[in-house]
GROMACS .gro file of C-alpha atoms in nm:
model
  213
    1UNK     CA    1   7.691  11.917  10.220
    2UNK     CA    2   7.796  11.823   9.867
    3UNK     CA    3   8.066  12.088   9.854
    4UNK     CA    4   8.196  11.980  10.194
    5UNK     CA    5   8.192  11.618  10.088
    6UNK     CA    6   8.389  11.692   9.771
    7UNK     CA    7   8.634  11.900   9.969
    8UNK     CA    8   8.682  11.622  10.221
    9UNK     CA    9   8.733  11.367   9.942
   10UNK     CA   10   8.999  11.583   9.783
   11UNK     CA   11   9.149  11.647  10.124
   12UNK     CA   12   9.173  11.275  10.185
   13UNK     CA   13   9.315  11.210   9.840
   14UNK     CA   14   9.604  11.441   9.918
   15UNK     CA   15   9.663  11.204  10.213
   16UNK     CA   16   9.917  11.409  10.404
   17UNK     CA   17   9.831  11.385  10.773
   18UNK     CA   18  10.116  11.614  10.873
   19UNK     CA   19  10.094  11.866  10.589
   20UNK     CA   20   9.833  12.107  10.445
   21UNK     CA   21   9.605  11.947  10.188
   22UNK     CA   22   9.417  12.062   9.881
   23UNK     CA   23   9.133  11.906   9.679
   24UNK     CA   24   9.235  11.707   9.373
   25UNK     CA   25   9.051  11.522   9.102
   26UNK     CA   26   8.976  11.167   9.208
   27UNK     CA   27   9.095  10.872   9.004
   28UNK     CA   28   9.358  11.079   8.820
   29UNK     CA   29   9.695  10.968   8.949
   30UNK     CA   30  10.021  11.120   8.834
   31UNK     CA   31  10.369  11.171   8.969
   32UNK     CA   32  10.252  11.424   9.226
   33UNK     CA   33  10.024  11.157   9.370
   34UNK     CA   34  10.321  10.925   9.401
   35UNK     CA   35  10.511  11.191   9.590
   36UNK     CA   36  10.208  11.243   9.816
   37UNK     CA   37  10.186  10.870   9.891
   38UNK     CA   38  10.549  10.854   9.998
   39UNK     CA   39  10.532  11.171  10.207
   40UNK     CA   40  10.204  11.063  10.369
   41UNK     CA   41  10.339  10.723  10.467
   42UNK     CA   42  10.659  10.873  10.605
   43UNK     CA   43  10.450  11.119  10.806
   44UNK     CA   44  10.349  10.824  11.024
   45UNK     CA   45  10.710  10.735  11.094
   46UNK     CA   46  10.900  10.432  10.968
   47UNK     CA   47  11.240  10.275  10.942
   48UNK     CA   48  11.530  10.515  10.963
   49UNK     CA   49  11.722  10.459  10.753
   50UNK     CA   50  11.481  10.275  10.521
   51UNK     CA   51  11.575   9.942  10.369
   52UNK     CA   52  11.718   9.916  10.020
   53UNK     CA   53  11.396   9.780   9.870
   54UNK     CA   54  11.198  10.064  10.027
   55UNK     CA   55  11.438  10.325   9.889
   56UNK     CA   56  11.405  10.188   9.536
   57UNK     CA   57  11.028  10.148   9.563
   58UNK     CA   58  10.982  10.502   9.694
   59UNK     CA   59  11.180  10.635   9.400
   60UNK     CA   60  10.961  10.444   9.157
   61UNK     CA   61  10.645  10.558   9.336
   62UNK     CA   62  10.754  10.920   9.310
   63UNK     CA   63  10.793  10.868   8.935
   64UNK     CA   64  10.443  10.725   8.905
   65UNK     CA   65  10.571  10.372   8.838
   66UNK     CA   66  10.333  10.217   9.089
   67UNK     CA   67  10.327   9.865   8.949
   68UNK     CA   68  10.707   9.844   8.945
   69UNK     CA   69  10.719   9.982   9.300
   70UNK     CA   70  10.480   9.711   9.421
   71UNK     CA   71  10.699   9.450   9.253
   72UNK     CA   72  11.011   9.575   9.427
   73UNK     CA   73  10.834   9.572   9.763
   74UNK     CA   74  10.761   9.202   9.726
   75UNK     CA   75  11.132   9.158   9.786
   76UNK     CA   76  11.110   9.362  10.105
   77UNK     CA   77  10.826   9.158  10.255
   78UNK     CA   78  10.990   8.835  10.140
   79UNK     CA   79  11.302   8.931  10.337
   80UNK     CA   80  11.097   9.049  10.635
   81UNK     CA   81  10.730   8.942  10.646
   82UNK     CA   82  10.686   9.155  10.960
   83UNK     CA   83  10.779   9.478  10.781
   84UNK     CA   84  10.450   9.665  10.827
   85UNK     CA   85  10.569   9.973  10.641
   86UNK     CA   86  10.670   9.770  10.335
   87UNK     CA   87  10.329   9.598  10.328
   88UNK     CA   88  10.161   9.938  10.354
   89UNK     CA   89  10.375  10.090  10.080
   90UNK     CA   90  10.293   9.791   9.860
   91UNK     CA   91   9.920   9.829   9.930
   92UNK     CA   92   9.930  10.199   9.844
   93UNK     CA   93  10.125  10.132   9.525
   94UNK     CA   94   9.877   9.862   9.418
   95UNK     CA   95   9.582  10.096   9.474
   96UNK     CA   96   9.756  10.372   9.280
   97UNK     CA   97   9.842  10.127   8.999
   98UNK     CA   98   9.469  10.045   8.980
   99UNK     CA   99   9.392  10.418   8.941
  100UNK     CA  100   9.277  10.463   9.297
  101UNK     CA  101   9.071  10.147   9.324
  102UNK     CA  102   9.126   9.874   9.584
  103UNK     CA  103   9.208   9.527   9.458
  104UNK     CA  104   9.224   9.186   9.629
  105UNK     CA  105   9.603   9.220   9.630
  106UNK     CA  106   9.595   9.564   9.792
  107UNK     CA  107   9.341   9.448  10.050
  108UNK     CA  108   9.570   9.158  10.136
  109UNK     CA  109   9.870   9.391  10.169
  110UNK     CA  110   9.678   9.627  10.398
  111UNK     CA  111   9.571   9.331  10.612
  112UNK     CA  112   9.930   9.207  10.633
  113UNK     CA  113  10.048   9.554  10.736
  114UNK     CA  114   9.784   9.557  11.011
  115UNK     CA  115   9.879   9.214  11.140
  116UNK     CA  116  10.252   9.285  11.122
  117UNK     CA  117  10.214   9.583  11.358
  118UNK     CA  118   9.873   9.621  11.527
  119UNK     CA  119   9.985   9.957  11.671
  120UNK     CA  120  10.076  10.110  11.333
  121UNK     CA  121   9.847  10.411  11.279
  122UNK     CA  122   9.901  10.443  10.903
  123UNK     CA  123   9.708  10.144  10.756
  124UNK     CA  124   9.362  10.247  10.886
  125UNK     CA  125   9.427  10.603  10.770
  126UNK     CA  126   9.491  10.496  10.410
  127UNK     CA  127   9.204  10.248  10.416
  128UNK     CA  128   8.985  10.536  10.534
  129UNK     CA  129   9.098  10.745  10.238
  130UNK     CA  130   8.960  10.478  10.005
  131UNK     CA  131   8.631  10.476  10.195
  132UNK     CA  132   8.604  10.852  10.151
  133UNK     CA  133   8.658  10.806   9.779
  134UNK     CA  134   8.379  10.545   9.779
  135UNK     CA  135   8.149  10.782   9.968
  136UNK     CA  136   8.130  10.555  10.274
  137UNK     CA  137   8.192  10.822  10.535
  138UNK     CA  138   8.087  10.611  10.833
  139UNK     CA  139   8.344  10.346  10.748
  140UNK     CA  140   8.605  10.613  10.681
  141UNK     CA  141   8.532  10.777  11.015
  142UNK     CA  142   8.568  10.446  11.198
  143UNK     CA  143   8.902  10.380  11.030
  144UNK     CA  144   9.039  10.730  11.095
  145UNK     CA  145   8.923  10.702  11.455
  146UNK     CA  146   9.117  10.375  11.480
  147UNK     CA  147   9.422  10.551  11.337
  148UNK     CA  148   9.383  10.826  11.595
  149UNK     CA  149   9.354  10.575  11.878
  150UNK     CA  150   9.686  10.423  11.767
  151UNK     CA  151   9.856  10.763  11.751
  152UNK     CA  152  10.069  10.857  12.052
  153UNK     CA  153   9.977  11.188  12.220
  154UNK     CA  154  10.309  11.343  12.122
  155UNK     CA  155  10.304  11.225  11.758
  156UNK     CA  156  10.359  11.517  11.516
  157UNK     CA  157  10.076  11.405  11.288
  158UNK     CA  158   9.815  11.381  11.567
  159UNK     CA  159   9.674  11.739  11.547
  160UNK     CA  160   9.612  11.711  11.173
  161UNK     CA  161   9.459  11.367  11.209
  162UNK     CA  162   9.229  11.497  11.483
  163UNK     CA  163   9.121  11.778  11.252
  164UNK     CA  164   9.038  11.529  10.979
  165UNK     CA  165   8.830  11.318  11.217
  166UNK     CA  166   8.644  11.632  11.326
  167UNK     CA  167   8.592  11.734  10.963
  168UNK     CA  168   8.439  11.404  10.861
  169UNK     CA  169   8.215  11.416  11.169
  170UNK     CA  170   8.096  11.762  11.065
  171UNK     CA  171   8.026  11.643  10.711
  172UNK     CA  172   7.824  11.345  10.835
  173UNK     CA  173   7.626  11.566  11.070
  174UNK     CA  174   7.546  11.813  10.793
  175UNK     CA  175   7.441  11.536  10.555
  176UNK     CA  176   7.213  11.390  10.822
  177UNK     CA  177   7.060  11.733  10.889
  178UNK     CA  178   6.999  11.791  10.517
  179UNK     CA  179   6.838  11.449  10.480
  180UNK     CA  180   6.605  11.519  10.773
  181UNK     CA  181   6.516  11.859  10.630
  182UNK     CA  182   6.443  11.704  10.291
  183UNK     CA  183   6.215  11.442  10.447
  184UNK     CA  184   6.031  11.715  10.636
  185UNK     CA  185   5.987  11.922  10.317
  186UNK     CA  186   5.853  11.614  10.136
  187UNK     CA  187   5.606  11.547  10.416
  188UNK     CA  188   5.493  11.910  10.422
  189UNK     CA  189   5.453  11.909  10.044
  190UNK     CA  190   5.247  11.591  10.056
  191UNK     CA  191   5.016  11.745  10.317
  192UNK     CA  192   4.966  12.058  10.109
  193UNK     CA  193   4.900  11.860   9.790
  194UNK     CA  194   4.651  11.616   9.946
  195UNK     CA  195   4.279  11.692   9.892
  196UNK     CA  196   4.093  11.797  10.207
  197UNK     CA  197   3.978  11.506  10.419
  198UNK     CA  198   4.225  11.251  10.274
  199UNK     CA  199   4.506  11.287  10.527
  200UNK     CA  200   4.521  11.026  10.805
  201UNK     CA  201   4.277  11.109  11.085
  202UNK     CA  202   4.097  11.372  10.882
  203UNK     CA  203   3.811  11.161  10.740
  204UNK     CA  204   3.480  11.297  10.860
  205UNK     CA  205   3.131  11.147  10.864
  206UNK     CA  206   2.827  11.316  10.730
  207UNK     CA  207   2.763  11.508  11.054
  208UNK     CA  208   3.110  11.657  11.049
  209UNK     CA  209   3.255  11.430  11.322
  210UNK     CA  210   3.538  11.184  11.288
  211UNK     CA  211   3.435  10.862  11.121
  212UNK     CA  212   3.500  10.604  11.393
  213UNK     CA  213   3.373  10.302  11.205
   0.00000   0.00000   0.00000
């Protein structure tokens, strides 16, 4: 399951629900990651045309200037505190600025994006990406499932999102199966290594019967 887990992590890092994905090295963010963040967010829809702050911030994000992009987006949410996409873009930029790690500021921005539009499918998707990076697949699955529940049946990104949910379910199932197999091997090895008569229920009395004392 390790290879599948690494592939899923890279798949999530690419973060393009409507486009093919490829594994990438975690925690190494460059301009291509900035482009991916913008494309991924736009895959979930958004303002058309985007606001002036969003246009500037997206340009900075594409250039890898994540901190400056987050700063610009403060102007967007100051003008419109209900702009869920701007809050999300800020959260993503803050995570990228911290080299892929969540911060109190990014957590706050994700929460504000959620509260600004409870039907917006993008915030739980990106929060799930971070959970994949942390190795918390159950939390990631729950978040991606929430994103799927918010996705309209006709949404162009729905098939890819469904595939990702199915992939993470397959990874969790394989990990669980490997863990069970490992426990069984350990138990079998312990039985083989134990001296005769020391396993539970195998103690015998002098006459060869079970010691019932």
